[in-house]
mmCIF file of C-alpha atoms in Angstrom:
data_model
loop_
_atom_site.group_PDB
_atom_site.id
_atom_site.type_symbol
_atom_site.label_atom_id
_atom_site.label_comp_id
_atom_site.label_asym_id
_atom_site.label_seq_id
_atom_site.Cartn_x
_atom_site.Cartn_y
_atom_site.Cartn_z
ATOM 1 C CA UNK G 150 49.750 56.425 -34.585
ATOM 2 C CA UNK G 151 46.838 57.900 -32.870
ATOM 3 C CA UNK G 152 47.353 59.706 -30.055
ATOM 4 C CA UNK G 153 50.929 60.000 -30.097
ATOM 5 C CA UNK G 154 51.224 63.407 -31.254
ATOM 6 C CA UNK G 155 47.689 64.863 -31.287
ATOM 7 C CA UNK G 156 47.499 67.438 -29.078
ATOM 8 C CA UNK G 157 43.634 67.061 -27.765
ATOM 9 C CA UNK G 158 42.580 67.928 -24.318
ATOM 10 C CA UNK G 159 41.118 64.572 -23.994
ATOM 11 C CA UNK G 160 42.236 61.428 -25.424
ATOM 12 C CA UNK G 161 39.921 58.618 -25.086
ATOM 13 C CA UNK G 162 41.167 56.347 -28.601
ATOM 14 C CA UNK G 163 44.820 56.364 -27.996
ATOM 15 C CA UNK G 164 47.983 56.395 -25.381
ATOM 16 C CA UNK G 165 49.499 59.012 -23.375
ATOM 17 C CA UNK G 166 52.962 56.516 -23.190
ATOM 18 C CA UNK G 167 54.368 59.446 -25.497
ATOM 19 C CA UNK G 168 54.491 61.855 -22.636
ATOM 20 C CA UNK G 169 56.307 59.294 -20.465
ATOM 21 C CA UNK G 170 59.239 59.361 -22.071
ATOM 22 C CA UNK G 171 61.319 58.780 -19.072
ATOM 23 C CA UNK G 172 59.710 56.001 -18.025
ATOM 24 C CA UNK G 173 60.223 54.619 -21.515
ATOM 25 C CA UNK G 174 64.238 54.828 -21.632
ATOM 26 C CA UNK G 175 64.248 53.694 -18.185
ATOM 27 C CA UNK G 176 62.521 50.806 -19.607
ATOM 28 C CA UNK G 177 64.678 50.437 -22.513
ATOM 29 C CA UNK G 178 67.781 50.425 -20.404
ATOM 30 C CA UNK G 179 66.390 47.402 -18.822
ATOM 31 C CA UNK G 180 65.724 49.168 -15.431
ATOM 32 C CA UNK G 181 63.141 47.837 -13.561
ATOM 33 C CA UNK G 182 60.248 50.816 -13.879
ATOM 34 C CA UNK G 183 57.042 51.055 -11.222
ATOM 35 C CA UNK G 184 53.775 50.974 -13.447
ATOM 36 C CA UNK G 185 52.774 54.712 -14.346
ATOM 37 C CA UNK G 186 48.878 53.726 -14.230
ATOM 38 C CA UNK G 187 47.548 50.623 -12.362
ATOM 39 C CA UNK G 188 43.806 49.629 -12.714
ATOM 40 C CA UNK G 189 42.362 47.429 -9.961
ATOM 41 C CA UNK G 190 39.136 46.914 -8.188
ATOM 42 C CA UNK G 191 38.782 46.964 -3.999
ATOM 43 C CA UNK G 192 36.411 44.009 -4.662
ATOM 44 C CA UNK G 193 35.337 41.287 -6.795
ATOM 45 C CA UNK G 194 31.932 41.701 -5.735
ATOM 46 C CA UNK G 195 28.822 43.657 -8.188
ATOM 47 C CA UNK G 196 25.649 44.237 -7.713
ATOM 48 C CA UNK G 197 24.961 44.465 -11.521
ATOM 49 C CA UNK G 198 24.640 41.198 -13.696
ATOM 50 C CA UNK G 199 26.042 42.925 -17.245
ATOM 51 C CA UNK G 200 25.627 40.106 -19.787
ATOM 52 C CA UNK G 201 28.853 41.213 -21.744
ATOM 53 C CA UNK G 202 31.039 41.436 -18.416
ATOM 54 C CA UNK G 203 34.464 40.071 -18.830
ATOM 55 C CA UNK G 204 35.300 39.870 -15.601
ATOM 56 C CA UNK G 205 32.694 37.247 -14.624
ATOM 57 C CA UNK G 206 35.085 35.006 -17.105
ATOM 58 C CA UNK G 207 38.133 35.629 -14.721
ATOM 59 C CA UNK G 208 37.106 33.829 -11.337
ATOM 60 C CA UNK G 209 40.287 33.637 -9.035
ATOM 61 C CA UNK G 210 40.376 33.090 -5.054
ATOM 62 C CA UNK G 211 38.735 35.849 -3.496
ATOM 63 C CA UNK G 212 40.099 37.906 -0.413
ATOM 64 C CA UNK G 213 38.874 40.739 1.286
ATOM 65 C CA UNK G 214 41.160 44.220 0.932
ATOM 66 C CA UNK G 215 40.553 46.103 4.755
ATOM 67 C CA UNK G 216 41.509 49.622 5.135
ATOM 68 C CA UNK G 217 45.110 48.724 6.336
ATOM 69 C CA UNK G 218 45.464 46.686 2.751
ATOM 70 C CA UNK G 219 44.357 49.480 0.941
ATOM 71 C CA UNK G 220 46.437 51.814 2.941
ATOM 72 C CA UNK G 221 49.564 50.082 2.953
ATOM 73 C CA UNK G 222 49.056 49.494 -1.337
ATOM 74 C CA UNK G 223 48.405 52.855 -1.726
ATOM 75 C CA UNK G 224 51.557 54.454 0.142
ATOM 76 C CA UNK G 225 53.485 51.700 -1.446
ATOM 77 C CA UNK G 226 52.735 52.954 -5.113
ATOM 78 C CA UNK G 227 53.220 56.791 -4.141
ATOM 79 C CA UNK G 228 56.552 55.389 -3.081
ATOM 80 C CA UNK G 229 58.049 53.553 -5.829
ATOM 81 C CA UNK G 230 56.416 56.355 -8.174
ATOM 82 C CA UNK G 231 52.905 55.225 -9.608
ATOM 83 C CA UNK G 232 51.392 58.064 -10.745
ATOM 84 C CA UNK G 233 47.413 57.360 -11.852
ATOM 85 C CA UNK G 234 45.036 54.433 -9.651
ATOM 86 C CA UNK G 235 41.891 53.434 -11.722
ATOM 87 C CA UNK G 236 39.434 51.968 -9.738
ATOM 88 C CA UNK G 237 37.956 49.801 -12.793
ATOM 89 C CA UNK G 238 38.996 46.058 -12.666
ATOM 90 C CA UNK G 239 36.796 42.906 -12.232
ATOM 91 C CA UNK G 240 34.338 44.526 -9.647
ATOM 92 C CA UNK G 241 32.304 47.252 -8.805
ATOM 93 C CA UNK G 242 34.867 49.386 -6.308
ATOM 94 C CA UNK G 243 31.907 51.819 -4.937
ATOM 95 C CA UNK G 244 29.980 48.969 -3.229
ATOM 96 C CA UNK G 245 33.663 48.264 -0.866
ATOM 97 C CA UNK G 246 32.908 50.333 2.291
ATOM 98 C CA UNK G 247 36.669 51.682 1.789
ATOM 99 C CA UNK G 248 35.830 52.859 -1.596
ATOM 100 C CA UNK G 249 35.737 56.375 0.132
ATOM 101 C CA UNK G 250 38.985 56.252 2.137
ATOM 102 C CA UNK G 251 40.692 54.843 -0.865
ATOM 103 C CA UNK G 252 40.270 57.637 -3.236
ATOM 104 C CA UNK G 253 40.690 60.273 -0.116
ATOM 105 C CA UNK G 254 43.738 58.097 0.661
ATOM 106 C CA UNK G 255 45.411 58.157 -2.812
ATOM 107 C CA UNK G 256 44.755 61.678 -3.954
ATOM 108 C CA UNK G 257 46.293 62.811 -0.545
ATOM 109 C CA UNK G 258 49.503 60.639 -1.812
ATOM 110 C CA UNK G 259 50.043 62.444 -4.851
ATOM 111 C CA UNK G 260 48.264 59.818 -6.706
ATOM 112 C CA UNK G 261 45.582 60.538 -9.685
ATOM 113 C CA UNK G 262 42.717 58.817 -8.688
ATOM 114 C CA UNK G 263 39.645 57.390 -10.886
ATOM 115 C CA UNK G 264 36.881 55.226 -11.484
ATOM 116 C CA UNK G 265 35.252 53.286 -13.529
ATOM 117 C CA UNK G 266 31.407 52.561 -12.000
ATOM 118 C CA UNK G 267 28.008 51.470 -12.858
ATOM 119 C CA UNK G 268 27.538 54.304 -10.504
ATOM 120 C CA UNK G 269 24.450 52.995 -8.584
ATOM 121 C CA UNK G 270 25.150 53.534 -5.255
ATOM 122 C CA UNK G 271 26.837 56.765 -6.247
ATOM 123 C CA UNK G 272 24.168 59.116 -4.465
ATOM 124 C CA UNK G 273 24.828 62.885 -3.406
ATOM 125 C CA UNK G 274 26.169 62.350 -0.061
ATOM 126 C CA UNK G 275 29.264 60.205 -1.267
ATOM 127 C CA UNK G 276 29.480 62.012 -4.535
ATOM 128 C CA UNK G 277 30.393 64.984 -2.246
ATOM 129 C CA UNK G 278 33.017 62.967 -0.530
ATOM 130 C CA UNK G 279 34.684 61.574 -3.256
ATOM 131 C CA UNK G 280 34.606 64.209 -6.611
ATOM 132 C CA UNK G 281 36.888 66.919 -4.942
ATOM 133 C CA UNK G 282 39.596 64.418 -4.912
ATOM 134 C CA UNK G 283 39.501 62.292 -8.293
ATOM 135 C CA UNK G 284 40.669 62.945 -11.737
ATOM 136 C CA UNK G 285 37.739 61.287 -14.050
ATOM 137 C CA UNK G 286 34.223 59.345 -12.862
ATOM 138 C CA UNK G 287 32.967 57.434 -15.755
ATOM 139 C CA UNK G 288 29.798 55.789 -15.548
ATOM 140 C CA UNK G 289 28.993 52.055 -17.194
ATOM 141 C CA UNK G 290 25.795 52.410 -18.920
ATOM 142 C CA UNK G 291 25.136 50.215 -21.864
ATOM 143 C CA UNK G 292 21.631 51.389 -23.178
ATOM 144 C CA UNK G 293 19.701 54.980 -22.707
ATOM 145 C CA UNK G 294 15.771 53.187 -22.142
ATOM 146 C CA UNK G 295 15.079 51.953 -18.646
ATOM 147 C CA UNK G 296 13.509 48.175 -20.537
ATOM 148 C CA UNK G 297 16.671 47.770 -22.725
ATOM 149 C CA UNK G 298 18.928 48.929 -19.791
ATOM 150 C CA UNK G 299 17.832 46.162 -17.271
ATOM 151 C CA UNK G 300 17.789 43.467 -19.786
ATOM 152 C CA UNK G 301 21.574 44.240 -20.796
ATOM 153 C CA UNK G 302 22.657 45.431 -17.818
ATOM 154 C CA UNK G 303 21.056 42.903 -15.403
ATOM 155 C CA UNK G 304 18.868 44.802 -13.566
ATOM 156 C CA UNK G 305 15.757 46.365 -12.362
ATOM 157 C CA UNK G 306 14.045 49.198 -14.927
ATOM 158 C CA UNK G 307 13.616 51.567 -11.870
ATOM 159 C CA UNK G 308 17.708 51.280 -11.610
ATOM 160 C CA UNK G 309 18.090 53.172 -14.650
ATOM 161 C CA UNK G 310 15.906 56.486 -13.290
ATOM 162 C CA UNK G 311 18.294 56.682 -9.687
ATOM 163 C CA UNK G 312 21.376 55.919 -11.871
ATOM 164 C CA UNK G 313 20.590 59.086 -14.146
ATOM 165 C CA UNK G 314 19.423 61.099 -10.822
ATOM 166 C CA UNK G 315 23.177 60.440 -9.747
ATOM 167 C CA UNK G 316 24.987 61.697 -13.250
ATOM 168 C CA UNK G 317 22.748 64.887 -12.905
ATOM 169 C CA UNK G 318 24.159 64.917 -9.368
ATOM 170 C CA UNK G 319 27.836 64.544 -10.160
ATOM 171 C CA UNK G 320 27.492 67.375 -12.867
ATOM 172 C CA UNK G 321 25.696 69.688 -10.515
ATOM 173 C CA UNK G 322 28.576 69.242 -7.770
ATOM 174 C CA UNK G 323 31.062 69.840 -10.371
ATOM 175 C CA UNK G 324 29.376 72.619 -12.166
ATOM 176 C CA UNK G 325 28.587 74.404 -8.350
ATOM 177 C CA UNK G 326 32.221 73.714 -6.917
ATOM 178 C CA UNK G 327 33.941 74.465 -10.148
ATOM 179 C CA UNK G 328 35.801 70.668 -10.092
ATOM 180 C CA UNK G 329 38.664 69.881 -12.066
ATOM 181 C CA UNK G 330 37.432 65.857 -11.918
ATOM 182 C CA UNK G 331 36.032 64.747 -15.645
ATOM 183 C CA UNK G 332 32.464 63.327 -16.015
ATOM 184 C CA UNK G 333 32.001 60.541 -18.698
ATOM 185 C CA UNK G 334 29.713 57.924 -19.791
ATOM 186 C CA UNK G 335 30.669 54.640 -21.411
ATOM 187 C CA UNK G 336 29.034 52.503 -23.439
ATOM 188 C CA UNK G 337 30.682 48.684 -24.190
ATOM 189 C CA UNK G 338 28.969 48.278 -27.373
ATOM 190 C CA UNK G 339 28.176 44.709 -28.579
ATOM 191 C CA UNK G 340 26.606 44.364 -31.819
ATOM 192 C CA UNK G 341 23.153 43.489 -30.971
ATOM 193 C CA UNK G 342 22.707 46.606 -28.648
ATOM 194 C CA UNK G 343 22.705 48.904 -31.716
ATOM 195 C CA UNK G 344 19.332 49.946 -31.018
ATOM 196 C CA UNK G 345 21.239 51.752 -27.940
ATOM 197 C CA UNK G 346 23.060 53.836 -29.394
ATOM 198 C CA UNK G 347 21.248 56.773 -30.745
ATOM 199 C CA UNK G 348 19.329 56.663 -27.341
ATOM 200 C CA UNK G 349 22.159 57.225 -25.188
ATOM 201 C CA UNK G 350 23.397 59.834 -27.112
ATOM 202 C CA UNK G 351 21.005 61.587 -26.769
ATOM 203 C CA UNK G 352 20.483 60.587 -22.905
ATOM 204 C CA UNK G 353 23.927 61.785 -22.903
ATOM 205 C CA UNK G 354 23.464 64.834 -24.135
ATOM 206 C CA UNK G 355 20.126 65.868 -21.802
ATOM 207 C CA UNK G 356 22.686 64.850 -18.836
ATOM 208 C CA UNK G 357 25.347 67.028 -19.700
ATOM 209 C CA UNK G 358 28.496 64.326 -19.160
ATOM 210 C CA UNK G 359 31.617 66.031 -20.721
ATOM 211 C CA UNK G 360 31.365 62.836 -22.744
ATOM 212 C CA UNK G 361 29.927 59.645 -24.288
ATOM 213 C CA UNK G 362 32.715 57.023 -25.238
ATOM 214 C CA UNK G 363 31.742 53.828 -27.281
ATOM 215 C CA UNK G 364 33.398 51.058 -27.092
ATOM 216 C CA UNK G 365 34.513 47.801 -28.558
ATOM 217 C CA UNK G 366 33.827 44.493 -25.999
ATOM 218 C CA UNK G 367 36.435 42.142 -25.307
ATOM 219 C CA UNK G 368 36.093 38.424 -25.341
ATOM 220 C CA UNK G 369 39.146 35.958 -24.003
ATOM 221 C CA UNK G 370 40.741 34.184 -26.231
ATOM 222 C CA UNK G 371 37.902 31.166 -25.944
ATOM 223 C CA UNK G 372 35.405 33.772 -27.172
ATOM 224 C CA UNK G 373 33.171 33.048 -24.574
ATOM 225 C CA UNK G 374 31.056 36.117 -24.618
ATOM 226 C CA UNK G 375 30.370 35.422 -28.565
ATOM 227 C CA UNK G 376 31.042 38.967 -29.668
ATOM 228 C CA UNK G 377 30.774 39.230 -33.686
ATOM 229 C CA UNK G 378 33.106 41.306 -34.266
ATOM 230 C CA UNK G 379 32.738 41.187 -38.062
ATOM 231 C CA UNK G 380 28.907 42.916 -37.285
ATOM 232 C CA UNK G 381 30.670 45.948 -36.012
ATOM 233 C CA UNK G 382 31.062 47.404 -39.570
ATOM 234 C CA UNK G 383 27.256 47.647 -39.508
ATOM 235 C CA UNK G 384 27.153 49.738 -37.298
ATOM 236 C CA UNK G 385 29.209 52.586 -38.738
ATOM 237 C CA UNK G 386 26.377 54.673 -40.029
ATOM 238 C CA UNK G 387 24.587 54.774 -36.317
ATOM 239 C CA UNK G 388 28.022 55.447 -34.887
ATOM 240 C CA UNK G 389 28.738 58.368 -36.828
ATOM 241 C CA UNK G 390 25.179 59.750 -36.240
ATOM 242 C CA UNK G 391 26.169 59.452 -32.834
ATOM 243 C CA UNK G 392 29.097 61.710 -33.225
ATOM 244 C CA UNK G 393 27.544 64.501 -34.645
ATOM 245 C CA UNK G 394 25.096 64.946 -31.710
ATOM 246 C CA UNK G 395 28.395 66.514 -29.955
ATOM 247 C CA UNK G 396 28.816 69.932 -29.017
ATOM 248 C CA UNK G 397 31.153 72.156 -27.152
ATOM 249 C CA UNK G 398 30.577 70.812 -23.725
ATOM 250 C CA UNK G 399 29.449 67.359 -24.546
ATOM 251 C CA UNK G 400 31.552 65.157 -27.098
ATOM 252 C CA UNK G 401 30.690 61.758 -28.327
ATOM 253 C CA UNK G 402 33.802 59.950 -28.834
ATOM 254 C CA UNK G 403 33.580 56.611 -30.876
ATOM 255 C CA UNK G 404 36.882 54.200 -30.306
ATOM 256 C CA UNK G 405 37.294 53.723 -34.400
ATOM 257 C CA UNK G 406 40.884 52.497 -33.591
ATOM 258 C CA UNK G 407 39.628 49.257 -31.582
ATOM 259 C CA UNK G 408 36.493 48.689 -32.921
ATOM 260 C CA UNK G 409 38.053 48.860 -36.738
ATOM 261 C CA UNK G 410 40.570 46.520 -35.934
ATOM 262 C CA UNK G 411 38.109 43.853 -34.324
ATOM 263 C CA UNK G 412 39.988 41.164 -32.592
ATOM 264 C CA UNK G 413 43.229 41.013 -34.086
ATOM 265 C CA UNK G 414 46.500 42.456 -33.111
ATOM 266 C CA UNK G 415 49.519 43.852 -34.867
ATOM 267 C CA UNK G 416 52.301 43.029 -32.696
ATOM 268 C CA UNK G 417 53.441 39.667 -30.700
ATOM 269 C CA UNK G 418 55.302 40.877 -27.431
ATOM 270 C CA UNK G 419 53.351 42.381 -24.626
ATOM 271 C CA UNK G 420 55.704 44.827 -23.794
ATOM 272 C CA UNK G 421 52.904 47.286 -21.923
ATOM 273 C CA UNK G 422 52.713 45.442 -19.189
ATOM 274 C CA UNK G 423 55.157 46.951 -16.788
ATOM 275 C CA UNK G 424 53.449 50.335 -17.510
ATOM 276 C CA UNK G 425 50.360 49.338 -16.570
ATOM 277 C CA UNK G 426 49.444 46.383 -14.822
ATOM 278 C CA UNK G 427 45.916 45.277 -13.434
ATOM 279 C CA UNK G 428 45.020 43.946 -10.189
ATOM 280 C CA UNK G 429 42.076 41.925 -9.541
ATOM 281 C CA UNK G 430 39.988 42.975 -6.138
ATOM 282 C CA UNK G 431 40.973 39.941 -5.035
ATOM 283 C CA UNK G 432 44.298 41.572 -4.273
ATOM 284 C CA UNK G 433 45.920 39.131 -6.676
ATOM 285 C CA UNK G 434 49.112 40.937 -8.993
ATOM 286 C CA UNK G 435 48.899 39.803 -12.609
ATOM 287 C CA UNK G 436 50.197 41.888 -15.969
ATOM 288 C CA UNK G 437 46.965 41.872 -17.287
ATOM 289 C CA UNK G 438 43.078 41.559 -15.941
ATOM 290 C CA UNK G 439 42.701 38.196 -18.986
ATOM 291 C CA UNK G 440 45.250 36.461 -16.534
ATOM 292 C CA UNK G 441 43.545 36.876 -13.564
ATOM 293 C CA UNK G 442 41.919 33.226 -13.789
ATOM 294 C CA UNK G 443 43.120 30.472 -12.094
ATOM 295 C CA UNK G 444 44.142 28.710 -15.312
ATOM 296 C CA UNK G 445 46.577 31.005 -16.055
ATOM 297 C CA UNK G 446 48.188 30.462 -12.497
ATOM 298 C CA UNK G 447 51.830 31.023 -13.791
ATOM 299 C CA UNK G 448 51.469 34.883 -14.525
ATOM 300 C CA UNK G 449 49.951 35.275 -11.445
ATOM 301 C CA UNK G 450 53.141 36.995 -9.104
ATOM 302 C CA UNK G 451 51.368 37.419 -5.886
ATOM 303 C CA UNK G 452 48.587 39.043 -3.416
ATOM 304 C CA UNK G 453 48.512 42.487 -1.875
ATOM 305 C CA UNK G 454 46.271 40.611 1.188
ATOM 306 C CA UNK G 455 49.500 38.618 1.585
ATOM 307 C CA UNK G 456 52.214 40.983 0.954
ATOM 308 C CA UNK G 457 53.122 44.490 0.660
ATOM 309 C CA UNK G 458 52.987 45.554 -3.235
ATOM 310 C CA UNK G 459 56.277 47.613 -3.350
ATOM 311 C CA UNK G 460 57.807 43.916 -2.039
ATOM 312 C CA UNK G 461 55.887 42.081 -4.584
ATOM 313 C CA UNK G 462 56.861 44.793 -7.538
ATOM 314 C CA UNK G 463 61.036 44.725 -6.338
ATOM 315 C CA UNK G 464 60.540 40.655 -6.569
ATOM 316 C CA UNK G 465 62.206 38.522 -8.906
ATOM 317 C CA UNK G 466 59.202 36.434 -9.485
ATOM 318 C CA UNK G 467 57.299 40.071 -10.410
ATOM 319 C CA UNK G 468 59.991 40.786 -13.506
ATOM 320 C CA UNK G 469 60.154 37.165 -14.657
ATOM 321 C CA UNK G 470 56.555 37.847 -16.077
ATOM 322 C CA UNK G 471 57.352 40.737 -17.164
ATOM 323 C CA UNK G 472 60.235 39.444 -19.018
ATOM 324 C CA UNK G 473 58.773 36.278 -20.127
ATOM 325 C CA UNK G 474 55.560 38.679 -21.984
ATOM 326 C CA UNK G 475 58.342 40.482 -23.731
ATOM 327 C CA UNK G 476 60.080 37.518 -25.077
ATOM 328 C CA UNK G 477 59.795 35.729 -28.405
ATOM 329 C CA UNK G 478 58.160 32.477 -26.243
ATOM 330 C CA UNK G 479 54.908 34.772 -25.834
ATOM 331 C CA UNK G 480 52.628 35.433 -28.916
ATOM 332 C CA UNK G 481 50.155 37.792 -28.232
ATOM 333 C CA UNK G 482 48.262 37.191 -31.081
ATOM 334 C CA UNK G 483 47.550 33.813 -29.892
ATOM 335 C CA UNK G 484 47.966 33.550 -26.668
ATOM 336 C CA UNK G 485 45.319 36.576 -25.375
ATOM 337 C CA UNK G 486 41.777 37.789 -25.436
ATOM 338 C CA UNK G 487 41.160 40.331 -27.755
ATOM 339 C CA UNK G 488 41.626 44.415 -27.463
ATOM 340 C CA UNK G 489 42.971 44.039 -23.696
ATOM 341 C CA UNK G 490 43.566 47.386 -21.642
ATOM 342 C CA UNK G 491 46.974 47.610 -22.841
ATOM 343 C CA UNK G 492 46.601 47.201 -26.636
ATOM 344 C CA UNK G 493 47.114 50.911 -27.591
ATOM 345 C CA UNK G 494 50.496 50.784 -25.296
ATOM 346 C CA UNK G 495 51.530 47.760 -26.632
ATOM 347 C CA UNK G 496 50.746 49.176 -30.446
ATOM 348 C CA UNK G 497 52.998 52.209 -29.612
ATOM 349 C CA UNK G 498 55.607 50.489 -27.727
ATOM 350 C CA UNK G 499 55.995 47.538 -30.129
ATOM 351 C CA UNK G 500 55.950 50.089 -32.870
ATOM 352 C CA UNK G 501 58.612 52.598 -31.220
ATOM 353 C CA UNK G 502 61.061 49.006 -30.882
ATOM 354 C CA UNK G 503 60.942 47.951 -34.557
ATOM 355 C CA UNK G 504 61.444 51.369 -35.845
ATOM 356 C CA UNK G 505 58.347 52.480 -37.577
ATOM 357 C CA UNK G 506 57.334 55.606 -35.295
ATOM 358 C CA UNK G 507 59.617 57.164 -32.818
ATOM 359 C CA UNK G 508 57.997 58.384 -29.399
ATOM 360 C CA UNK G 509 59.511 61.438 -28.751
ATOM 361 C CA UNK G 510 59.241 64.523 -26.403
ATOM 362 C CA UNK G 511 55.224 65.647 -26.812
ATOM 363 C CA UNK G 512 56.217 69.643 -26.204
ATOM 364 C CA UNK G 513 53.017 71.663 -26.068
ATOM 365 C CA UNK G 514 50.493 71.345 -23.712
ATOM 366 C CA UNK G 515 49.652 67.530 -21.704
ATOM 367 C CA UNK G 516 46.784 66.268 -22.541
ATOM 368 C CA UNK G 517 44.158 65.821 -19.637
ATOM 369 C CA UNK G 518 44.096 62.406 -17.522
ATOM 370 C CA UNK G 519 47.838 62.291 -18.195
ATOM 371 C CA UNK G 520 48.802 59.622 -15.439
ATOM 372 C CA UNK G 521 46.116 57.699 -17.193
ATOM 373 C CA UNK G 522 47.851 55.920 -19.749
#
């Protein structure tokens, strides 16, 4: 099981849930655990029109998270024991003017804080602010030529020179001030932006990111977004080129594990759901970020604009869902989107339960981003 026992510095096509082992027995006791990583977003607003973006497919009632909302989340989950925040979601968390108090906020808490950006508005000043006190800053970018990067992206060409100026940025600060915080890159790969690929690379590798990941796109179960995931295989020979433009400070990491198993799933129960759940920046609670739409109304378990999260995560209503994902009356396989932010949990944990791996203590050294399931 990748991952599990591979003893990397940085794992970026796997799970961590092996080094969480008490979390995991707490679980299996039937205890009621807090999530060890959430991912949310302070807003459901963007300022970037990606053509592959899942989110857009997830429309829910919108409310605004203040300062006080943030605040109050935030010393809720140091409380009942989160340990990692991603700022990722179903909007662009940098454009929220408490984007900066937030990850201040959290890392003073004890909390690992990250985030996942298109990382426009990410300019010097607030890269100052922010870098001392997160644990990675990965950067959306789906193409490395301005032309191909505003038609895929949804934007103006000149976007793509000030987003670059801001990567060299965040490297300089971290290179100056000697940061712990990891730099990355990501690239949501859909089949037709193969032309991409080599380009931003090698973009990558002029920039000086302490990576490049490539990944897989999700569609919902509808397949809305029309990703051929069949196409992928195509692909391998420009993928693996990709790879070997790595070197000691810059790595090119390719998500094999997803993209090679396209849309299908090798398990039924979602059992990764009370290790990691999502929130949309809406404020609304769900397991997952494919249940944030309305339609799906029934795993929805309640609003952090509303009510206070460590009130919402102690409710009955909050461990009904989680229950009812874990039970034989929910089929993953036919009842989801494909390769959701819990898949590689849910592989491990569904895998651990019927017998055919065993998590067990990791020993030797944690791997970086550890809260970051």
């Amino acid at each position: 099981m990748t991952g599990l026992v591979e003893h990397t510095e940085l794992i970026l096509d796997g799970t961590k849930i092996g080094w969480h082992l008490d979390r995991v027995r707490a679980w299996e006791r039937g205890e009621r655990i807090a999530p060890i990583t959430i991912d949310m977003a302070l807003t459901r607003a963007c300022n970037f029109a990606c053509g592959y973006c899942y989110a857009m497919l997830q429309e829910n009632d919108r409310k605004v998270m203040n300062r006080k909302i943030i605040y109050d989340f935030l010393e809720d989950c140091a409380e009942i024991g989160v340990k990692g925040i991603s700022l990722v979601s179903d909007g662009e968390s940098t454009i929220s003017p408490v984007f900066v108090d937030a990850v201040r906020r959290g890392a003073e808490l004890g909390i690992s804080m990250a985030c996942g950006t298109n990382g426009f508005v990410l300019t010097k000043p607030k890269l100052e602010e922010i870098l001392p006190h997160m644990t990675y800053l990965r950067i959306n970018i789906s193409a490395g030529e301005p032309k191909r990067y505003a038609e895929i992206m949804g934007v103006k060409e000149s976007w793509f020179d000030r987003v670059c100026q801001n990567i060299r940025d965040m490297v300089e600060i971290k290179k100056r001030d000697k940061l712990p915080v990891t730099i990355g890159l990501q690239m949501v790969l859909m089949p037709e932006f193969e032309d991409q690929i080599m380009p931003l690379a090698r973009l990558g590798k002029e920039l000086r990111p302490d990576y490049l990941v490539i990944k897989h796109c999700s569609d919902n179960e509808d397949g809305d977004l029309g990703v051929d995931y069949g196409a992928y295989e195509k692909l391998y020979d420009t993928l693996h080129a990709a790879e070997q433009l790595s070197d000691d400070e810059y790595k090119v990491v390719v998500k094999w594990s997803k993209i090679e198993a396209k849309d299908e799933r090798s398990y039924q129960r979602c059992y990764g759901a009370p290790f990691m759940i999502q929130l949309s920046g809406s404020g609304l609670v769900a397991p997952c970020g494919m249940l944030f739409n309305e339609r799906y109304k029934k795993f929805h378990i309640g609003n952090i604009c509303e009510e206070r999260f460590k009130n919402i995560w102690a409710s009955d209503r909050y461990w009904e869902v989680m229950n009812y994902l874990a039970s034989p009356e929910f089929n993953a396989q036919k009842m989801c989107g494909s390769l959701c932010l819990q898949h590689k949990v849910n592989e491990a944990l569904d895998a651990h339960r019927k017998g055919s791996i065993t998590l067990r203590d990791q020993g030797g050294t944690a791997p970086m981003h550890l809260n970051f399931i």
